[in-house]
């Protein structure tokens, strides 16, 4: 068994229903099912922006809705579809950051994609790969 212990890559896709608000300041939060939490380490994120997304479009992927949630991926003024590979900083026991050391983000619970500063009625899609 050469692949014993290797977990298969899983995915979850968050599809927006349409941003709400005035053009240039509309927004939307897309959340995975909070009643069925998912957990793992993120290995990739694919964003498909609405075809007419303005240059002011901001995107944030976070790992929950509580006070202890963290941003996993933040993109300011982005409109180009593509794959992104977010990573977390690594810290020593005294909280100093190891330079040039990174690891995948671990999450347990809902994932939340927030799209900001867009036009109304735009639909965006986010696919998250995790193990």
CSV table of C-alpha atoms in Angstrom, one decimal:
chain,number,residue,atom,x,y,z
A,1,UNK,CA,0.0,0.0,0.0
A,2,UNK,CA,2.1,2.9,-1.2
A,3,UNK,CA,-0.4,5.6,-0.3
A,4,UNK,CA,-1.3,4.5,3.2
A,5,UNK,CA,-2.1,7.4,5.5
A,6,UNK,CA,-2.5,10.0,2.7
A,7,UNK,CA,-5.8,11.8,2.9
A,8,UNK,CA,-7.6,12.6,-0.3
A,9,UNK,CA,-8.1,16.2,-1.3
A,10,UNK,CA,-11.6,17.4,-0.7
A,11,UNK,CA,-13.3,20.6,-1.9
A,12,UNK,CA,-16.1,22.9,-0.9
A,13,UNK,CA,-17.6,25.5,-3.3
A,14,UNK,CA,-19.2,28.7,-2.1
A,15,UNK,CA,-21.5,30.2,-4.7
A,16,UNK,CA,-22.8,33.7,-4.2
A,17,UNK,CA,-26.5,34.6,-4.8
A,18,UNK,CA,-25.8,38.1,-5.9
A,19,UNK,CA,-24.2,41.1,-4.1
A,20,UNK,CA,-26.5,43.6,-2.4
A,21,UNK,CA,-26.0,47.4,-2.2
A,22,UNK,CA,-25.2,50.4,-4.4
A,23,UNK,CA,-22.8,50.0,-7.3
A,24,UNK,CA,-19.2,50.4,-6.0
A,25,UNK,CA,-20.2,49.5,-2.4
A,26,UNK,CA,-22.2,46.3,-2.7
A,27,UNK,CA,-21.1,43.3,-0.7
A,28,UNK,CA,-21.9,39.7,0.1
A,29,UNK,CA,-20.9,37.1,2.7
A,30,UNK,CA,-21.0,33.4,1.5
A,31,UNK,CA,-20.8,30.8,4.3
A,32,UNK,CA,-20.4,27.1,4.4
A,33,UNK,CA,-23.1,25.2,6.3
A,34,UNK,CA,-22.6,26.0,10.0
A,35,UNK,CA,-24.5,22.9,11.0
A,36,UNK,CA,-22.1,20.7,9.2
A,37,UNK,CA,-18.6,22.0,10.1
A,38,UNK,CA,-15.7,21.0,8.0
A,39,UNK,CA,-12.1,20.8,9.1
A,40,UNK,CA,-8.7,20.4,7.5
A,41,UNK,CA,-5.7,22.2,6.1
A,42,UNK,CA,-6.3,24.5,3.1
A,43,UNK,CA,-4.2,23.6,0.1
A,44,UNK,CA,-5.7,26.0,-2.5
A,45,UNK,CA,-8.4,28.5,-3.2
A,46,UNK,CA,-9.9,29.3,-6.7
A,47,UNK,CA,-11.8,32.5,-7.1
A,48,UNK,CA,-14.1,33.2,-10.0
A,49,UNK,CA,-15.1,36.8,-10.0
A,50,UNK,CA,-18.2,38.2,-11.7
A,51,UNK,CA,-17.4,39.0,-15.3
A,52,UNK,CA,-18.1,42.7,-14.7
A,53,UNK,CA,-16.4,43.0,-11.3
A,54,UNK,CA,-15.0,46.5,-10.8
A,55,UNK,CA,-11.3,47.2,-10.1
A,56,UNK,CA,-12.3,48.0,-6.5
A,57,UNK,CA,-13.3,44.4,-5.7
A,58,UNK,CA,-12.0,43.2,-2.3
A,59,UNK,CA,-12.1,39.5,-1.3
A,60,UNK,CA,-11.6,38.0,2.2
A,61,UNK,CA,-11.7,34.3,3.1
A,62,UNK,CA,-12.0,33.6,6.8
A,63,UNK,CA,-12.4,30.6,9.0
A,64,UNK,CA,-15.4,31.5,11.0
A,65,UNK,CA,-17.7,34.1,12.3
A,66,UNK,CA,-16.6,34.5,16.0
A,67,UNK,CA,-14.1,36.8,17.7
A,68,UNK,CA,-11.3,34.2,17.3
A,69,UNK,CA,-11.8,33.9,13.5
A,70,UNK,CA,-8.8,34.6,11.3
A,71,UNK,CA,-8.4,35.8,7.7
A,72,UNK,CA,-6.9,33.1,5.5
A,73,UNK,CA,-6.7,35.0,2.3
A,74,UNK,CA,-7.2,38.7,1.6
A,75,UNK,CA,-7.1,40.3,-1.8
A,76,UNK,CA,-7.5,44.0,-2.4
A,77,UNK,CA,-8.6,45.4,-5.7
A,78,UNK,CA,-8.7,42.0,-7.4
A,79,UNK,CA,-10.7,41.0,-10.5
A,80,UNK,CA,-8.6,38.3,-12.0
A,81,UNK,CA,-9.9,34.7,-11.7
A,82,UNK,CA,-7.3,32.3,-10.5
A,83,UNK,CA,-5.7,29.9,-7.9
A,84,UNK,CA,-4.2,31.1,-4.7
A,85,UNK,CA,-2.3,29.1,-2.1
A,86,UNK,CA,-2.5,30.9,1.3
A,87,UNK,CA,-0.1,30.0,4.1
A,88,UNK,CA,0.2,30.9,7.8
A,89,UNK,CA,3.2,32.3,9.6
A,90,UNK,CA,5.1,30.0,11.9
A,91,UNK,CA,6.0,31.2,15.4
A,92,UNK,CA,8.3,30.0,18.2
A,93,UNK,CA,7.0,29.3,21.7
A,94,UNK,CA,7.8,33.0,22.6
A,95,UNK,CA,5.6,34.2,19.8
A,96,UNK,CA,8.5,35.5,17.6
A,97,UNK,CA,7.9,34.7,13.9
A,98,UNK,CA,10.3,32.5,12.1
A,99,UNK,CA,11.3,34.4,8.9
A,100,UNK,CA,10.5,32.6,5.7
A,101,UNK,CA,8.7,29.7,7.5
A,102,UNK,CA,5.1,29.0,6.6
A,103,UNK,CA,2.5,26.2,6.9
A,104,UNK,CA,-1.0,25.6,5.6
A,105,UNK,CA,-3.9,27.1,7.4
A,106,UNK,CA,-5.8,24.7,9.6
A,107,UNK,CA,-9.6,25.3,10.1
A,108,UNK,CA,-12.5,23.7,11.9
A,109,UNK,CA,-15.9,25.1,11.3
A,110,UNK,CA,-17.5,27.3,8.7
A,111,UNK,CA,-15.6,29.1,6.0
A,112,UNK,CA,-16.7,32.6,5.2
A,113,UNK,CA,-16.0,34.4,1.9
A,114,UNK,CA,-16.7,38.1,1.9
A,115,UNK,CA,-16.8,40.2,-1.3
A,116,UNK,CA,-16.7,44.0,-0.9
A,117,UNK,CA,-16.8,47.2,-2.9
A,118,UNK,CA,-18.5,45.6,-6.0
A,119,UNK,CA,-21.6,46.5,-8.0
A,120,UNK,CA,-25.0,45.1,-7.2
A,121,UNK,CA,-26.3,41.7,-8.3
A,122,UNK,CA,-22.8,40.3,-9.1
A,123,UNK,CA,-22.2,36.6,-8.5
A,124,UNK,CA,-18.8,35.3,-7.4
A,125,UNK,CA,-17.7,31.7,-6.8
A,126,UNK,CA,-15.0,30.4,-4.5
A,127,UNK,CA,-13.7,26.8,-4.5
A,128,UNK,CA,-11.5,25.7,-1.5
A,129,UNK,CA,-9.4,22.6,-1.6
A,130,UNK,CA,-8.4,21.0,1.7
A,131,UNK,CA,-7.0,17.8,3.2
